[in-house]
């Protein structure tokens, strides 16, 4: 809500707009009330050197088609000649002329520069050049009775002013009107609050525009007041300027007064020409499914049976209830008798129509938050008071309609407020007698005796329904800054859960291994899973922003492959990334099968690099898994990958990304990959590593190479060696793998270093020989042959 | 005799001076200065001398010669070994500026760095860290947080819905959580007060990305529920957090605001040591309806909550101009931090 300070001052002496300290006080007051000030703009500053002048005559120069010659009089009776590129003015119009030497808002200085050898003695100005608005399409025309030769600001009665942009939160429907803001601010700053108190005098004979409410749950109150003696004309300058400042284009006195009352009292209204109002009255009903109406913005729209129409007496739609009028019922210059509509619409209903149609207006914003259901009589009186200023013969007729339904919120709503509840929530030590001074000024009327008082809730605060709402009002007006700062004493101690600790450990290990953390979006394009060679079954977003981000990931792999491709395309190769994040495969529970996953991708590395990472993680996490090479994980390299199997459940996958998947993601390098289900790994409690004696006796190494057929995993040979070596084995390392001429085709040579050591004695040659024999025997059973 | 001794000594010194290697010096040490060395051998000839004086003088001369030769050996050994060391060191010279290999440490994501720093501060203040699902039910995300169906405030959360349908539910009841607040409800339902938790997590809004917004971002929120918790406790806890996280020179304040799940509600600002105020997040006293949804009696328990964005903490700490940069996964960005 943009608040013009001079306008706000109508309702209390809040501060001189020219006094910056006073302006700051107002802004601070608003912010301390929850009306956060987001900007303060100085307006109404004029350009010195621009004066009023009357157009005497216009002349077209034969050689200059795009400009004309204008002769103006600045009040001294002589003609001044200027060139002008606009054609919207006529002789005798009063315009604003920048005299020679004037510096315009854009920094340009007006010089005696001519065209075709003829000098220009100034420049005629558009409203944007005068700082009066955005319009720069033509020359700004002043009222024709304006005195000549005056600074235009003086002629227009402009004064420096400030426009305060305050954020109105959803629980403050009243603050969509100046009076609501003024009431709150006056109470806060201790300023006398002066709301308008118009008195309606009904002097005309009975004339009714009857109202029939069909769907009373959507429109709970509808008033119509007939007025004659209307003369449609421009509004007075002060009103036009205020509306302009509020960002509303002045149209005519009737429309402008309607808008002004809305801005002032937060009550939207609509004036209909009674002569063009079919049936001379109103019917309020839901639209038929598919029923059409051309709204005021000129667009034909289709509505549903959940949208409310205002219809004329013949049931022809003339407006969307509480949102926007129809195009065909606008008042015209010829209008003399109007029916003024003021109504109250259901908050939820308006919200549904606004959400569905995306049709919004200054009225719908107010109804959606909750206008005052009992504010209409005052608003009607105010409308009449203001319109009378330009329509001296305005007459209000008897017989105004005021239809209400059971759905109208009660006028008298009250709650019991306990001082103990106030202090319990706020941590204050207020007494019950402290409440009335805080609450009464903002319309929360406190009555009764004792420590529990009845508080009548204001009709303009429909958001207030319970004791806690009143507690908040007390806090606002007492001042949040006075509430003290204490720290609760917790009997608990802070900390991370096991899972969180182990997650941090995983990150620490990976960072230590030189792998960096990426955070790709969890949203995928519809074809991405297929591209990654993964099952395509996935949860979809029903209202995605873009189709490219409409599927929830079931794997971290696609995002990381895209990250590698992105880096490759920026000439960054060998990138090593990991991500710890949630994936969301479909599930048949209350929620999908969301779980936490870890994926590591090593660009430019082959499968064994991923195994190294897995072994490190497994050691740190105390986890183990079998490498099942017979089960190739989806989308991974068929001869270089394995499923990590822990018990029955797969724990993850390790290996390399399949070449076709890499191609689909435009990745040029090989990519080693490790994928783990962190839900399985992180929640598992592991015992601290237990101490083992470090032997003080010398160790002995035995290097043995075996020829083993391809197809028999090295893992099996390793197992055989371990069995054969028995208790003396302390370390076993595969230090060389050889394929080539010196080994028969279809086999490879695997060389192991077997380190033997005893905890309690020196080894003898016999010990080593025994181990060698046992290992050889175990290996032979596998078909492995000792190389000599 | 004395002439012989002098001659033997001089001959020894000449040989020592001529020794070119430590091995030669070692050899000479045995041959010349050892107990059975050439000089010591001269002592066997002392018996042939006539007088005691002669014997005495010759013995002394031999001892002096041995000592002189020993000194000379020590000196020569020292000269040669320091020359050898100097030669080895010189032969191993490298130019350290030729070696430009970069360290291979990995870099945690900026959001993780901020997330963990925040967790650590809250842990220090006595909070436990709790997490929740990112795909949520409408009930946990809205209804239980005092935003029933049709509540106007729902419109302010640009919610992304998913096509999961719960077994006894309907389409449109499953969504990507728009805030971390559903964790409040889950915690209340799953554990008994007192509750002192902080819930960091990923949240989602249907927002077009720009320099300060992402549709996927991160929040952290703090929830306290206990007997006798007041709004002064909220202000004090925010103040303690502000000083612990940003520094002792920072202050904080509460300003009235509106959130459906808290009442009274407040925005909280922090003040830099230079006096500048910065809006940080939302807060308030847990709304009685939210306590009820969590299965707690608002007459017995009260509490507060406050929360704010994690991404912004990272963005502003490191001067990242556009939040989208943090999500490019460009290694050149990641490795800066």
PDB file of N, CA and C in Angstrom, chain B residues 244-316:
ATOM      1  N   UNK B 244      26.103 -15.462  18.481  1.00  0.00           N
ATOM      2  CA  UNK B 244      26.951 -16.643  18.303  1.00  0.00           C
ATOM      3  C   UNK B 244      27.321 -16.837  16.841  1.00  0.00           C
ATOM      4  N   UNK B 245      26.373 -16.567  15.942  1.00  0.00           N
ATOM      5  CA  UNK B 245      26.619 -16.863  14.526  1.00  0.00           C
ATOM      6  C   UNK B 245      27.317 -15.703  13.817  1.00  0.00           C
ATOM      7  N   UNK B 246      26.835 -14.488  14.049  1.00  0.00           N
ATOM      8  CA  UNK B 246      27.382 -13.355  13.304  1.00  0.00           C
ATOM      9  C   UNK B 246      28.500 -12.650  14.047  1.00  0.00           C
ATOM     10  N   UNK B 247      28.485 -12.692  15.372  1.00  0.00           N
ATOM     11  CA  UNK B 247      29.524 -12.031  16.136  1.00  0.00           C
ATOM     12  C   UNK B 247      28.940 -11.204  17.259  1.00  0.00           C
ATOM     13  N   UNK B 248      29.783 -10.944  18.264  1.00  0.00           N
ATOM     14  CA  UNK B 248      29.298 -10.271  19.471  1.00  0.00           C
ATOM     15  C   UNK B 248      28.809  -8.862  19.187  1.00  0.00           C
ATOM     16  N   UNK B 249      29.304  -8.250  18.109  1.00  0.00           N
ATOM     17  CA  UNK B 249      28.921  -6.872  17.809  1.00  0.00           C
ATOM     18  C   UNK B 249      27.557  -6.740  17.142  1.00  0.00           C
ATOM     19  N   UNK B 250      26.886  -7.864  16.910  1.00  0.00           N
ATOM     20  CA  UNK B 250      25.585  -7.822  16.228  1.00  0.00           C
ATOM     21  C   UNK B 250      24.440  -7.808  17.248  1.00  0.00           C
ATOM     22  N   UNK B 251      23.345  -7.135  16.867  1.00  0.00           N
ATOM     23  CA  UNK B 251      22.140  -7.112  17.698  1.00  0.00           C
ATOM     24  C   UNK B 251      20.963  -7.640  16.889  1.00  0.00           C
ATOM     25  N   UNK B 252      19.839  -7.813  17.561  1.00  0.00           N
ATOM     26  CA  UNK B 252      18.661  -8.296  16.848  1.00  0.00           C
ATOM     27  C   UNK B 252      17.426  -7.583  17.371  1.00  0.00           C
ATOM     28  N   UNK B 253      16.366  -7.624  16.554  1.00  0.00           N
ATOM     29  CA  UNK B 253      15.087  -7.053  17.001  1.00  0.00           C
ATOM     30  C   UNK B 253      13.944  -7.812  16.344  1.00  0.00           C
ATOM     31  N   UNK B 254      12.795  -7.726  16.970  1.00  0.00           N
ATOM     32  CA  UNK B 254      11.576  -8.315  16.422  1.00  0.00           C
ATOM     33  C   UNK B 254      10.657  -7.195  15.971  1.00  0.00           C
ATOM     34  N   UNK B 255       9.928  -7.454  14.905  1.00  0.00           N
ATOM     35  CA  UNK B 255       8.962  -6.503  14.348  1.00  0.00           C
ATOM     36  C   UNK B 255       7.693  -7.260  14.040  1.00  0.00           C
ATOM     37  N   UNK B 256       6.509  -6.678  14.319  1.00  0.00           N
ATOM     38  CA  UNK B 256       5.268  -7.411  14.050  1.00  0.00           C
ATOM     39  C   UNK B 256       5.160  -7.823  12.592  1.00  0.00           C
ATOM     40  N   UNK B 257       4.621  -8.996  12.383  1.00  0.00           N
ATOM     41  CA  UNK B 257       4.396  -9.486  11.034  1.00  0.00           C
ATOM     42  C   UNK B 257       3.277 -10.511  11.092  1.00  0.00           C
ATOM     43  N   UNK B 258       3.105 -11.243  10.010  1.00  0.00           N
ATOM     44  CA  UNK B 258       2.020 -12.229   9.994  1.00  0.00           C
ATOM     45  C   UNK B 258       2.484 -13.537   9.382  1.00  0.00           C
ATOM     46  N   UNK B 259       2.290 -14.609  10.111  1.00  0.00           N
ATOM     47  CA  UNK B 259       2.413 -15.964   9.572  1.00  0.00           C
ATOM     48  C   UNK B 259       1.255 -16.756  10.180  1.00  0.00           C
ATOM     49  N   UNK B 260       0.615 -17.585   9.398  1.00  0.00           N
ATOM     50  CA  UNK B 260      -0.562 -18.282   9.939  1.00  0.00           C
ATOM     51  C   UNK B 260      -0.210 -19.215  11.099  1.00  0.00           C
ATOM     52  N   UNK B 261       1.025 -19.725  11.145  1.00  0.00           N
ATOM     53  CA  UNK B 261       1.367 -20.755  12.129  1.00  0.00           C
ATOM     54  C   UNK B 261       1.954 -20.204  13.413  1.00  0.00           C
ATOM     55  N   UNK B 262       2.110 -18.879  13.491  1.00  0.00           N
ATOM     56  CA  UNK B 262       2.570 -18.292  14.745  1.00  0.00           C
ATOM     57  C   UNK B 262       1.680 -17.112  15.101  1.00  0.00           C
ATOM     58  N   UNK B 263       1.530 -16.870  16.393  1.00  0.00           N
ATOM     59  CA  UNK B 263       0.841 -15.667  16.851  1.00  0.00           C
ATOM     60  C   UNK B 263       1.195 -15.424  18.309  1.00  0.00           C
ATOM     61  N   UNK B 264       1.697 -14.267  18.662  1.00  0.00           N
ATOM     62  CA  UNK B 264       2.079 -13.186  17.766  1.00  0.00           C
ATOM     63  C   UNK B 264       3.217 -13.607  16.833  1.00  0.00           C
ATOM     64  N   UNK B 265       3.213 -12.982  15.643  1.00  0.00           N
ATOM     65  CA  UNK B 265       4.241 -13.248  14.659  1.00  0.00           C
ATOM     66  C   UNK B 265       5.204 -12.068  14.589  1.00  0.00           C
ATOM     67  N   UNK B 266       6.413 -12.370  14.158  1.00  0.00           N
ATOM     68  CA  UNK B 266       7.398 -11.292  14.037  1.00  0.00           C
ATOM     69  C   UNK B 266       8.399 -11.595  12.937  1.00  0.00           C
ATOM     70  N   UNK B 267       8.801 -10.538  12.269  1.00  0.00           N
ATOM     71  CA  UNK B 267       9.995 -10.652  11.435  1.00  0.00           C
ATOM     72  C   UNK B 267      11.153 -10.396  12.383  1.00  0.00           C
ATOM     73  N   UNK B 268      12.309 -10.998  12.108  1.00  0.00           N
ATOM     74  CA  UNK B 268      13.444 -10.574  12.913  1.00  0.00           C
ATOM     75  C   UNK B 268      14.562 -10.047  12.036  1.00  0.00           C
ATOM     76  N   UNK B 269      15.132  -8.955  12.532  1.00  0.00           N
ATOM     77  CA  UNK B 269      16.203  -8.263  11.832  1.00  0.00           C
ATOM     78  C   UNK B 269      17.465  -8.391  12.666  1.00  0.00           C
ATOM     79  N   UNK B 270      18.601  -8.335  11.986  1.00  0.00           N
ATOM     80  CA  UNK B 270      19.852  -8.240  12.724  1.00  0.00           C
ATOM     81  C   UNK B 270      20.521  -6.918  12.374  1.00  0.00           C
ATOM     82  N   UNK B 271      21.296  -6.428  13.317  1.00  0.00           N
ATOM     83  CA  UNK B 271      21.954  -5.136  13.122  1.00  0.00           C
ATOM     84  C   UNK B 271      23.456  -5.336  13.067  1.00  0.00           C
ATOM     85  N   UNK B 272      24.050  -4.881  11.983  1.00  0.00           N
ATOM     86  CA  UNK B 272      25.502  -4.956  11.854  1.00  0.00           C
ATOM     87  C   UNK B 272      26.151  -3.994  12.849  1.00  0.00           C
ATOM     88  N   UNK B 273      27.421  -4.229  13.176  1.00  0.00           N
ATOM     89  CA  UNK B 273      28.095  -3.299  14.090  1.00  0.00           C
ATOM     90  C   UNK B 273      28.061  -1.856  13.578  1.00  0.00           C
ATOM     91  N   UNK B 274      27.937  -1.665  12.264  1.00  0.00           N
ATOM     92  CA  UNK B 274      27.873  -0.296  11.736  1.00  0.00           C
ATOM     93  C   UNK B 274      26.480   0.311  11.842  1.00  0.00           C
ATOM     94  N   UNK B 275      25.535  -0.408  12.478  1.00  0.00           N
ATOM     95  CA  UNK B 275      24.213   0.159  12.720  1.00  0.00           C
ATOM     96  C   UNK B 275      23.168  -0.226  11.696  1.00  0.00           C
ATOM     97  N   UNK B 276      23.596  -0.802  10.580  1.00  0.00           N
ATOM     98  CA  UNK B 276      22.663  -1.142   9.511  1.00  0.00           C
ATOM     99  C   UNK B 276      21.803  -2.349   9.903  1.00  0.00           C
ATOM    100  N   UNK B 277      20.494  -2.246   9.647  1.00  0.00           N
ATOM    101  CA  UNK B 277      19.581  -3.354   9.950  1.00  0.00           C
ATOM    102  C   UNK B 277      19.364  -4.203   8.712  1.00  0.00           C
ATOM    103  N   UNK B 278      19.349  -5.512   8.883  1.00  0.00           N
ATOM    104  CA  UNK B 278      19.096  -6.431   7.771  1.00  0.00           C
ATOM    105  C   UNK B 278      17.983  -7.382   8.177  1.00  0.00           C
ATOM    106  N   UNK B 279      16.998  -7.523   7.287  1.00  0.00           N
ATOM    107  CA  UNK B 279      15.898  -8.438   7.548  1.00  0.00           C
ATOM    108  C   UNK B 279      16.409  -9.869   7.396  1.00  0.00           C
ATOM    109  N   UNK B 280      16.140 -10.707   8.406  1.00  0.00           N
ATOM    110  CA  UNK B 280      16.699 -12.056   8.326  1.00  0.00           C
ATOM    111  C   UNK B 280      15.643 -13.152   8.143  1.00  0.00           C
ATOM    112  N   UNK B 281      14.607 -13.139   8.950  1.00  0.00           N
ATOM    113  CA  UNK B 281      13.662 -14.249   8.815  1.00  0.00           C
ATOM    114  C   UNK B 281      12.374 -14.007   9.560  1.00  0.00           C
ATOM    115  N   UNK B 282      11.560 -15.061   9.623  1.00  0.00           N
ATOM    116  CA  UNK B 282      10.263 -14.979  10.285  1.00  0.00           C
ATOM    117  C   UNK B 282      10.288 -15.727  11.604  1.00  0.00           C
ATOM    118  N   UNK B 283       9.383 -15.339  12.498  1.00  0.00           N
ATOM    119  CA  UNK B 283       9.374 -15.969  13.819  1.00  0.00           C
ATOM    120  C   UNK B 283       8.032 -15.737  14.487  1.00  0.00           C
ATOM    121  N   UNK B 284       7.867 -16.318  15.637  1.00  0.00           N
ATOM    122  CA  UNK B 284       6.655 -16.059  16.404  1.00  0.00           C
ATOM    123  C   UNK B 284       6.411 -17.131  17.445  1.00  0.00           C
ATOM    124  N   UNK B 285       5.345 -16.919  18.203  1.00  0.00           N
ATOM    125  CA  UNK B 285       4.927 -17.905  19.194  1.00  0.00           C
ATOM    126  C   UNK B 285       4.057 -18.937  18.484  1.00  0.00           C
ATOM    127  N   UNK B 286       4.332 -20.193  18.718  1.00  0.00           N
ATOM    128  CA  UNK B 286       3.598 -21.251  18.020  1.00  0.00           C
ATOM    129  C   UNK B 286       2.091 -21.067  18.264  1.00  0.00           C
ATOM    130  N   UNK B 287       1.333 -21.027  17.173  1.00  0.00           N
ATOM    131  CA  UNK B 287      -0.104 -20.765  17.258  1.00  0.00           C
ATOM    132  C   UNK B 287      -0.794 -21.914  18.028  1.00  0.00           C
ATOM    133  N   UNK B 288      -1.760 -21.579  18.882  1.00  0.00           N
ATOM    134  CA  UNK B 288      -2.449 -22.643  19.636  1.00  0.00           C
ATOM    135  C   UNK B 288      -2.995 -23.746  18.728  1.00  0.00           C
ATOM    136  N   UNK B 289      -3.472 -23.377  17.550  1.00  0.00           N
ATOM    137  CA  UNK B 289      -4.001 -24.406  16.634  1.00  0.00           C
ATOM    138  C   UNK B 289      -2.905 -25.355  16.161  1.00  0.00           C
ATOM    139  N   UNK B 290      -1.695 -24.848  16.038  1.00  0.00           N
ATOM    140  CA  UNK B 290      -0.569 -25.686  15.604  1.00  0.00           C
ATOM    141  C   UNK B 290      -0.183 -26.645  16.737  1.00  0.00           C
ATOM    142  N   UNK B 291      -0.189 -26.140  17.966  1.00  0.00           N
ATOM    143  CA  UNK B 291       0.090 -27.017  19.111  1.00  0.00           C
ATOM    144  C   UNK B 291      -0.950 -28.133  19.180  1.00  0.00           C
ATOM    145  N   UNK B 292      -2.212 -27.764  18.961  1.00  0.00           N
ATOM    146  CA  UNK B 292      -3.274 -28.768  18.989  1.00  0.00           C
ATOM    147  C   UNK B 292      -3.056 -29.800  17.898  1.00  0.00           C
ATOM    148  N   UNK B 293      -2.705 -29.337  16.698  1.00  0.00           N
ATOM    149  CA  UNK B 293      -2.460 -30.278  15.591  1.00  0.00           C
ATOM    150  C   UNK B 293      -1.306 -31.217  15.933  1.00  0.00           C
ATOM    151  N   UNK B 294      -0.377 -30.734  16.745  1.00  0.00           N
ATOM    152  CA  UNK B 294       0.746 -31.553  17.168  1.00  0.00           C
ATOM    153  C   UNK B 294       0.418 -32.397  18.394  1.00  0.00           C
ATOM    154  N   UNK B 295      -0.831 -32.366  18.805  1.00  0.00           N
ATOM    155  CA  UNK B 295      -1.275 -33.199  19.916  1.00  0.00           C
ATOM    156  C   UNK B 295      -0.928 -32.617  21.281  1.00  0.00           C
ATOM    157  N   UNK B 296      -0.697 -31.318  21.343  1.00  0.00           N
ATOM    158  CA  UNK B 296      -0.312 -30.700  22.615  1.00  0.00           C
ATOM    159  C   UNK B 296      -1.384 -29.709  23.069  1.00  0.00           C
ATOM    160  N   UNK B 297      -1.529 -29.603  24.384  1.00  0.00           N
ATOM    161  CA  UNK B 297      -2.521 -28.705  24.971  1.00  0.00           C
ATOM    162  C   UNK B 297      -1.899 -27.315  25.103  1.00  0.00           C
ATOM    163  N   UNK B 298      -2.460 -26.326  24.390  1.00  0.00           N
ATOM    164  CA  UNK B 298      -1.871 -24.980  24.436  1.00  0.00           C
ATOM    165  C   UNK B 298      -1.952 -24.325  25.817  1.00  0.00           C
ATOM    166  N   UNK B 299      -2.784 -24.859  26.683  1.00  0.00           N
ATOM    167  CA  UNK B 299      -2.827 -24.297  28.034  1.00  0.00           C
ATOM    168  C   UNK B 299      -1.680 -24.832  28.886  1.00  0.00           C
ATOM    169  N   UNK B 300      -1.126 -25.958  28.479  1.00  0.00           N
ATOM    170  CA  UNK B 300      -0.020 -26.547  29.244  1.00  0.00           C
ATOM    171  C   UNK B 300       1.334 -26.180  28.634  1.00  0.00           C
ATOM    172  N   UNK B 301       1.389 -26.223  27.312  1.00  0.00           N
ATOM    173  CA  UNK B 301       2.659 -26.007  26.624  1.00  0.00           C
ATOM    174  C   UNK B 301       2.620 -24.726  25.809  1.00  0.00           C
ATOM    175  N   UNK B 302       3.750 -24.064  25.701  1.00  0.00           N
ATOM    176  CA  UNK B 302       3.849 -22.956  24.759  1.00  0.00           C
ATOM    177  C   UNK B 302       5.217 -23.049  24.106  1.00  0.00           C
ATOM    178  N   UNK B 303       5.357 -22.320  23.024  1.00  0.00           N
ATOM    179  CA  UNK B 303       6.632 -22.433  22.324  1.00  0.00           C
ATOM    180  C   UNK B 303       6.819 -21.346  21.305  1.00  0.00           C
ATOM    181  N   UNK B 304       8.005 -21.321  20.749  1.00  0.00           N
ATOM    182  CA  UNK B 304       8.266 -20.362  19.679  1.00  0.00           C
ATOM    183  C   UNK B 304       8.984 -21.061  18.537  1.00  0.00           C
ATOM    184  N   UNK B 305       8.973 -20.406  17.398  1.00  0.00           N
ATOM    185  CA  UNK B 305       9.685 -20.919  16.231  1.00  0.00           C
ATOM    186  C   UNK B 305      10.270 -19.737  15.481  1.00  0.00           C
ATOM    187  N   UNK B 306      11.419 -19.951  14.878  1.00  0.00           N
ATOM    188  CA  UNK B 306      11.920 -18.946  13.931  1.00  0.00           C
ATOM    189  C   UNK B 306      12.745 -19.647  12.857  1.00  0.00           C
ATOM    190  N   UNK B 307      12.785 -19.028  11.704  1.00  0.00           N
ATOM    191  CA  UNK B 307      13.493 -19.662  10.605  1.00  0.00           C
ATOM    192  C   UNK B 307      13.937 -18.660   9.566  1.00  0.00           C
ATOM    193  N   UNK B 308      14.845 -19.115   8.733  1.00  0.00           N
ATOM    194  CA  UNK B 308      15.347 -18.231   7.671  1.00  0.00           C
ATOM    195  C   UNK B 308      16.047 -19.076   6.617  1.00  0.00           C
ATOM    196  N   UNK B 309      16.467 -18.427   5.537  1.00  0.00           N
ATOM    197  CA  UNK B 309      17.072 -19.136   4.413  1.00  0.00           C
ATOM    198  C   UNK B 309      18.551 -19.401   4.631  1.00  0.00           C
ATOM    199  N   UNK B 310      18.979 -20.588   4.256  1.00  0.00           N
ATOM    200  CA  UNK B 310      20.400 -20.943   4.387  1.00  0.00           C
ATOM    201  C   UNK B 310      21.187 -20.405   3.190  1.00  0.00           C
ATOM    202  N   UNK B 311      20.593 -20.526   2.004  1.00  0.00           N
ATOM    203  CA  UNK B 311      21.301 -20.117   0.783  1.00  0.00           C
ATOM    204  C   UNK B 311      21.780 -18.671   0.872  1.00  0.00           C
ATOM    205  N   UNK B 312      20.907 -17.826   1.433  1.00  0.00           N
ATOM    206  CA  UNK B 312      21.248 -16.410   1.511  1.00  0.00           C
ATOM    207  C   UNK B 312      22.447 -16.179   2.438  1.00  0.00           C
ATOM    208  N   UNK B 313      22.515 -16.992   3.496  1.00  0.00           N
ATOM    209  CA  UNK B 313      23.666 -16.884   4.406  1.00  0.00           C
ATOM    210  C   UNK B 313      24.958 -17.112   3.630  1.00  0.00           C
ATOM    211  N   UNK B 314      24.938 -18.165   2.795  1.00  0.00           N
ATOM    212  CA  UNK B 314      26.135 -18.507   2.021  1.00  0.00           C
ATOM    213  C   UNK B 314      26.414 -17.426   0.988  1.00  0.00           C
ATOM    214  N   UNK B 315      25.353 -17.009   0.328  1.00  0.00           N
ATOM    215  CA  UNK B 315      25.475 -16.032  -0.753  1.00  0.00           C
ATOM    216  C   UNK B 315      26.104 -14.730  -0.229  1.00  0.00           C
ATOM    217  N   UNK B 316      25.589 -14.261   0.904  1.00  0.00           N
ATOM    218  CA  UNK B 316      26.048 -12.973   1.395  1.00  0.00           C
ATOM    219  C   UNK B 316      27.416 -13.071   2.067  1.00  0.00           C
TER     220      UNK B 316
END
